[in-house]
mmCIF file of C-alpha atoms and ligand atoms in Angstrom:
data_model
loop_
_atom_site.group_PDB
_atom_site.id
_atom_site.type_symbol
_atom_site.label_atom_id
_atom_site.label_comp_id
_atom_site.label_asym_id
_atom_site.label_seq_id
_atom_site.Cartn_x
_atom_site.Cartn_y
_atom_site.Cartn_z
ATOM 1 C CA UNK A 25 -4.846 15.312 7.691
ATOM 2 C CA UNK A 26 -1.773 14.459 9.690
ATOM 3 C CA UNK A 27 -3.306 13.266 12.606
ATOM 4 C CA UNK A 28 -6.320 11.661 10.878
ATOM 5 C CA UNK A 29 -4.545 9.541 8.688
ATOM 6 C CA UNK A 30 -3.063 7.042 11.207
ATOM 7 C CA UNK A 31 -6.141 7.581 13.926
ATOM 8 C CA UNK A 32 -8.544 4.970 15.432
ATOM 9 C CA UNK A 33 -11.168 7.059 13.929
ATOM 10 C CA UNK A 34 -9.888 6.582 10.495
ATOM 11 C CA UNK A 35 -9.998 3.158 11.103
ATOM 12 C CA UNK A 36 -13.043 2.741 11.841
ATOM 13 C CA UNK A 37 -13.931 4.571 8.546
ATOM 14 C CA UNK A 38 -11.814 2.602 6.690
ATOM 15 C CA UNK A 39 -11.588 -1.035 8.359
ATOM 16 C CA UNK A 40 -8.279 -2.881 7.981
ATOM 17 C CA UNK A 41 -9.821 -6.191 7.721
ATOM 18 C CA UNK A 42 -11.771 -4.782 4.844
ATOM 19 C CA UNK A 43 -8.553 -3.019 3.119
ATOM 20 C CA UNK A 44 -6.680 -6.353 3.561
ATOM 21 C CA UNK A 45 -9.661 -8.488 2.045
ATOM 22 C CA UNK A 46 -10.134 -5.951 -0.993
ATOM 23 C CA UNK A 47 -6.246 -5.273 -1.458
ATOM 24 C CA UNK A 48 -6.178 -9.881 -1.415
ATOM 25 C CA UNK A 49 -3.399 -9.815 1.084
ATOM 26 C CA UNK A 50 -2.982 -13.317 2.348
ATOM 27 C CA UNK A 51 -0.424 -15.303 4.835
ATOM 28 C CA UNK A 52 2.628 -16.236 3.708
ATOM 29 C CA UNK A 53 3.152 -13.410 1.045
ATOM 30 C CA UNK A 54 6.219 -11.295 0.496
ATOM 31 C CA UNK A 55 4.773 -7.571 0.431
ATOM 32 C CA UNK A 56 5.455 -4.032 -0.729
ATOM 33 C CA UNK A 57 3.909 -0.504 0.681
ATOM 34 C CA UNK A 58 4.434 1.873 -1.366
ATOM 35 C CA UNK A 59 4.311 5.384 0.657
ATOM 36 C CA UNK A 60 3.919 3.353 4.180
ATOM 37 C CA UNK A 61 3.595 6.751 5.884
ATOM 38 C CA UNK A 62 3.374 6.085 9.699
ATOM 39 C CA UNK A 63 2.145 3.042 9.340
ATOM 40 C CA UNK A 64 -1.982 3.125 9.763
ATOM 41 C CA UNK A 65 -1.936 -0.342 8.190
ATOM 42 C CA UNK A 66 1.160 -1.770 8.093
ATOM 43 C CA UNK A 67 0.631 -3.764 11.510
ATOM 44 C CA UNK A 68 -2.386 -5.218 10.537
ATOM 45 C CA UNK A 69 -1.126 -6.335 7.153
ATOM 46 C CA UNK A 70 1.949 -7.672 8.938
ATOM 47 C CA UNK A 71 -0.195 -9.763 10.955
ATOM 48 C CA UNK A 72 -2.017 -11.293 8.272
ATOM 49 C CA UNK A 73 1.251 -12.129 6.128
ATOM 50 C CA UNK A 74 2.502 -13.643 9.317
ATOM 51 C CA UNK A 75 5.627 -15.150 10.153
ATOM 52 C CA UNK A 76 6.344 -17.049 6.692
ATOM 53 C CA UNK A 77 5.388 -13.410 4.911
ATOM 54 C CA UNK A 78 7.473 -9.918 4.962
ATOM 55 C CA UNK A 79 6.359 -6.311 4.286
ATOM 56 C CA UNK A 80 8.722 -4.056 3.223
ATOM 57 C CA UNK A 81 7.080 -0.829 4.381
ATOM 58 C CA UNK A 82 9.292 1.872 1.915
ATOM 59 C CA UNK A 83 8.863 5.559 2.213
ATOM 60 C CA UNK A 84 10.397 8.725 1.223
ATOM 61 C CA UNK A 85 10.109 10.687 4.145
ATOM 62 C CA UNK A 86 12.287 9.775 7.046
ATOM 63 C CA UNK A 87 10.131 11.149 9.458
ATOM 64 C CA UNK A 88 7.444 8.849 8.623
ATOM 65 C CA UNK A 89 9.748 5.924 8.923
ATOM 66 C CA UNK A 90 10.593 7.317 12.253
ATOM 67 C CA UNK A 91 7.004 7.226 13.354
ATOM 68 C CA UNK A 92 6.564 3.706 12.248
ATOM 69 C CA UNK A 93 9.621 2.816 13.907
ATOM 70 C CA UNK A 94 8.270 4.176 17.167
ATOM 71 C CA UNK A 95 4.969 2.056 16.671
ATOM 72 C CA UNK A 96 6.532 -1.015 16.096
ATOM 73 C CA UNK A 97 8.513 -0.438 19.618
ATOM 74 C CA UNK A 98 5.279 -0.068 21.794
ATOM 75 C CA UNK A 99 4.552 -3.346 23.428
ATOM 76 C CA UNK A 100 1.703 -4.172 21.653
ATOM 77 C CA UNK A 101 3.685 -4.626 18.710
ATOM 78 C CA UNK A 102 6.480 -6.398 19.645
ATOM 79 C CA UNK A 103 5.606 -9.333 18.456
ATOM 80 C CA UNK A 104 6.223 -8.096 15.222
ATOM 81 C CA UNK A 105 8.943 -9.009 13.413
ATOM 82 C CA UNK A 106 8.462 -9.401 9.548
ATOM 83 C CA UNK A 107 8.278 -5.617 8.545
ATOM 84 C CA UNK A 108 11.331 -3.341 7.104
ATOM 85 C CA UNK A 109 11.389 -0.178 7.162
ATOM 86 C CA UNK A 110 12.925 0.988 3.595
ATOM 87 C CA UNK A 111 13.729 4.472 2.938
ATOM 88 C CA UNK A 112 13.108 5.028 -0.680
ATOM 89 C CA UNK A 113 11.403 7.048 -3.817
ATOM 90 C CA UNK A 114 9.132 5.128 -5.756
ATOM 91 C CA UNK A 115 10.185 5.936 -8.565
ATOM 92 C CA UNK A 116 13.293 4.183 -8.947
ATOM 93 C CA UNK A 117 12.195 1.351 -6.044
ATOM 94 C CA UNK A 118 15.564 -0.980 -4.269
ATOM 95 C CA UNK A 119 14.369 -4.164 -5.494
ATOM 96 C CA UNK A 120 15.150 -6.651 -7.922
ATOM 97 C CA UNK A 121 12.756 -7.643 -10.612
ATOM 98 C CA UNK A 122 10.206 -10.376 -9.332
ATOM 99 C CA UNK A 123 10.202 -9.714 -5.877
ATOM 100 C CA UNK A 124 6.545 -9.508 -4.557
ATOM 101 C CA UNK A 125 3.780 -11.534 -4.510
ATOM 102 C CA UNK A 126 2.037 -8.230 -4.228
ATOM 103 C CA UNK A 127 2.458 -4.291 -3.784
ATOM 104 C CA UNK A 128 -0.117 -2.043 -2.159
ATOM 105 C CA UNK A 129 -0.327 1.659 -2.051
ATOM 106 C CA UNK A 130 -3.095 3.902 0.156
ATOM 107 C CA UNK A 131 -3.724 7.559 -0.984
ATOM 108 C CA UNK A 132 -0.277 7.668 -2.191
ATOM 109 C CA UNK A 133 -0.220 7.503 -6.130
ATOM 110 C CA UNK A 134 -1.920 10.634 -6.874
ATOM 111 C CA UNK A 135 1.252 12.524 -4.864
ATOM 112 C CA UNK A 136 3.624 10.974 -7.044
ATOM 113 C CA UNK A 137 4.622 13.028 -9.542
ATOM 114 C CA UNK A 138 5.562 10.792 -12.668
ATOM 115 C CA UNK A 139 2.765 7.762 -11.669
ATOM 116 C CA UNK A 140 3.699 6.107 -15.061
ATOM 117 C CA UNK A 141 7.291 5.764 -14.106
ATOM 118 C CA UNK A 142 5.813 4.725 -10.287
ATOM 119 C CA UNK A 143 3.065 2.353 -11.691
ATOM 120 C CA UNK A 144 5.747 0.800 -14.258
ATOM 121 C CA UNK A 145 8.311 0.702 -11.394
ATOM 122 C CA UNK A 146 5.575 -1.729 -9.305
ATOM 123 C CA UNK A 147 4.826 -3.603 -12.572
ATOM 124 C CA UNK A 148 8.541 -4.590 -12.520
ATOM 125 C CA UNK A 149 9.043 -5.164 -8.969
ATOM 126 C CA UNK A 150 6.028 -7.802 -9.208
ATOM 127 C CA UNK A 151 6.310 -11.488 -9.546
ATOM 128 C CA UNK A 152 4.435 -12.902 -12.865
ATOM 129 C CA UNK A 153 1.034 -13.330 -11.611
ATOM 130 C CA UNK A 154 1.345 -10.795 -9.151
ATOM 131 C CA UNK A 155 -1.173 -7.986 -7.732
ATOM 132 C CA UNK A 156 -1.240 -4.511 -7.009
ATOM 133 C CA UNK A 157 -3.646 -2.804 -4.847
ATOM 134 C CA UNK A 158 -4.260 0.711 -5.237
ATOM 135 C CA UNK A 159 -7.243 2.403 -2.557
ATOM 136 C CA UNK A 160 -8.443 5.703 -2.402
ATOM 137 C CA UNK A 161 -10.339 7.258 0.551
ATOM 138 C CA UNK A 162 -12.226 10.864 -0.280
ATOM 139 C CA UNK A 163 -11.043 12.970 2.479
ATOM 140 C CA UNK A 164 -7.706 12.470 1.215
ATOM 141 C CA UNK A 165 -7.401 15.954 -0.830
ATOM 142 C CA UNK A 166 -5.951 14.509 -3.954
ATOM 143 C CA UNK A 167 -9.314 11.860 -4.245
ATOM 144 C CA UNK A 168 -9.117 10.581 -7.538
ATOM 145 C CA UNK A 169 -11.791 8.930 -8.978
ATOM 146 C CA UNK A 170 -11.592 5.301 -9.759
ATOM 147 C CA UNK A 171 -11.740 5.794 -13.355
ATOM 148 C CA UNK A 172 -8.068 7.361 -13.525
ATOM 149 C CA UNK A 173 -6.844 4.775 -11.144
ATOM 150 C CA UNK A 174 -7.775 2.450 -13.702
ATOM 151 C CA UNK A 175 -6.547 4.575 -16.157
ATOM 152 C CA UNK A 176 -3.267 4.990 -14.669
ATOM 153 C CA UNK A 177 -2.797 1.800 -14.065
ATOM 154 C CA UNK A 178 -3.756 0.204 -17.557
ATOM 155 C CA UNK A 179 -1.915 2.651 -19.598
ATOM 156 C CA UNK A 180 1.472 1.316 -17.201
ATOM 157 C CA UNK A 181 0.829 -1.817 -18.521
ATOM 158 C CA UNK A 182 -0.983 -3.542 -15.782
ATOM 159 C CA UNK A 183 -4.276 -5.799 -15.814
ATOM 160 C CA UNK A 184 -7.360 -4.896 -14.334
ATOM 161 C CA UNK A 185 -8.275 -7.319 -11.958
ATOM 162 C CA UNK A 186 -11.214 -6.698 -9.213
ATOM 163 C CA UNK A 187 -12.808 -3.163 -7.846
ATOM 164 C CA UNK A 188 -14.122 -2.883 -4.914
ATOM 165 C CA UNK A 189 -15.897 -0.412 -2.639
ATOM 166 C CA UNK A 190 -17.615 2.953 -2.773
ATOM 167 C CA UNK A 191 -17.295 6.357 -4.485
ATOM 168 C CA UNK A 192 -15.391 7.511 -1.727
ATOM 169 C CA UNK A 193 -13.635 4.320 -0.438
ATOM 170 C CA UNK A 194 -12.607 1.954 -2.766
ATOM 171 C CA UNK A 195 -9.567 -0.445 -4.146
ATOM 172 C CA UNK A 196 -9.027 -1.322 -7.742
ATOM 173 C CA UNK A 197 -6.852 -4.500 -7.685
ATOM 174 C CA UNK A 198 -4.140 -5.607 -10.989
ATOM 175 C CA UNK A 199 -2.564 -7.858 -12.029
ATOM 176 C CA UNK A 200 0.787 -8.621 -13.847
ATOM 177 C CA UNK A 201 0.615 -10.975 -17.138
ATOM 178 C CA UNK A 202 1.529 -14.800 -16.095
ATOM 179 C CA UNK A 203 4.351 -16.060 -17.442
HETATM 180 C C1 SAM B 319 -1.189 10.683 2.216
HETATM 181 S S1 SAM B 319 0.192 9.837 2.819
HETATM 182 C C2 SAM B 319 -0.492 8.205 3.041
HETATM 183 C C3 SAM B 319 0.302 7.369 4.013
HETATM 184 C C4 SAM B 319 -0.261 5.952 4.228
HETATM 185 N N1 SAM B 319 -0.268 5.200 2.993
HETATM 186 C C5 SAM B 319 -1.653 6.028 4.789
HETATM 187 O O1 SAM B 319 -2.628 5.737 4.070
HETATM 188 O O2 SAM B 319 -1.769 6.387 5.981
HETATM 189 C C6 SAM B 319 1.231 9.636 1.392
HETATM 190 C C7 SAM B 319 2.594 9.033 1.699
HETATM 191 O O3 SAM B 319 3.270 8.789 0.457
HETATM 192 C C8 SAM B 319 4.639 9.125 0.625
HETATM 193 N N2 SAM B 319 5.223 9.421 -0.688
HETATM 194 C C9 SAM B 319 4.940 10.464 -1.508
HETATM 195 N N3 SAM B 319 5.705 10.416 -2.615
HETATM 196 C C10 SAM B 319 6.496 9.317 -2.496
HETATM 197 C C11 SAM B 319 7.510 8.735 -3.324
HETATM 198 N N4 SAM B 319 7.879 9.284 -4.489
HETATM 199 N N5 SAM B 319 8.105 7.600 -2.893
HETATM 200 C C12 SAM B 319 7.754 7.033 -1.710
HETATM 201 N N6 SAM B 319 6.803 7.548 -0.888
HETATM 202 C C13 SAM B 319 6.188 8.671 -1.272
HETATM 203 C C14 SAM B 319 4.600 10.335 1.554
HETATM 204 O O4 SAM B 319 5.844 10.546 2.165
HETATM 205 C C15 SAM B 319 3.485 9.956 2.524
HETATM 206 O O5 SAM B 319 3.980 9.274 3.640
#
């Protein structure tokens, strides 16, 4: 899986443009990965954000933060300048209440082991209004289907908002209550 997950061929499975669309990642917002790994998507979500957006790409591995690191040193990506690299468990995440316009999370929730505490943990990191994306991919090993994402994710509180995709690639999209 290691290699596969941040691979061109992956990508081409699972199209960026299409993640970024589904997830409703737009310019100028302040972001949150949850579980950034090394980074399969985190450039191309940067680059949408732009320079008036941020991603805070958080993780709980070093190592993975180390790979990301890497990748953002290659010249290709040196332009970009509007992700950090957070070392961090999501289950008690560095942030202050209201922080993010949104907060997305690939193949990650299903390795957390409290995802109530996780989900709530998002809910509270989330501006009023805000969204969190949640997408699944099948070879991932721990595939859930996308009726216990939306399970998980109502009974933390959160709104269901949009789903979108396939049986084995899809995002289900909430939202936090407006104020
Ligand atoms: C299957 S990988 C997916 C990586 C990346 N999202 C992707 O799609 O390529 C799951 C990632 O979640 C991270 N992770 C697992 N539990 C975590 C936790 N409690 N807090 C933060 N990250 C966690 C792992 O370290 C790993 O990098």
């Amino acid at each position: 899986m290691g290699r596969f997950l941040d691979s061109d061929f992956r990508r081409k499975l699972q199209s960026p443009d299409k993640l970024i669309d589904r997830s409703g990642i737009k310019e100028g917002m302040h972001v949150l990965e949850v579980g950034c790994g090394s980074g399969a998507f985190t450039t191309f979500v940067a680059r949408t954000v732009g320079i008036k957006g941020e991603v805070y790409a958080l993780d709980i591995q070093p190592g993975m933060l180390m790979q990301l690191k890497e990748k953002l040193s290659r010249p290709e990506n040196r332009d970009i300048r509007n992700i950090k690299l957070i070392k961090g468990d999501a289950h008690n995440l560095p942030f202050d209440d209201n922080s993010f316009d949104l907060v997305y999370a690939i193949t990650v929730i299903q390795e957390i082991p409290d995802k109530n505490k996780v989900l709530k943990e998002i809910k509270r990191v989330l501006k009023p209004g805000g969204i969190l994306a949640v997408t699944e991919f099948l070879p991932d090993p721990d595939y859930p289907l996308k009726s216990t994402t939306i399970r998980l994710g109502e009974e933390a509180g959160l709104i269901l908002d949009k789903v979108e995709g396939n049986l084995w690639h899809y995002t289900v999209r909430f939202k936090t209550k407006k104020k």
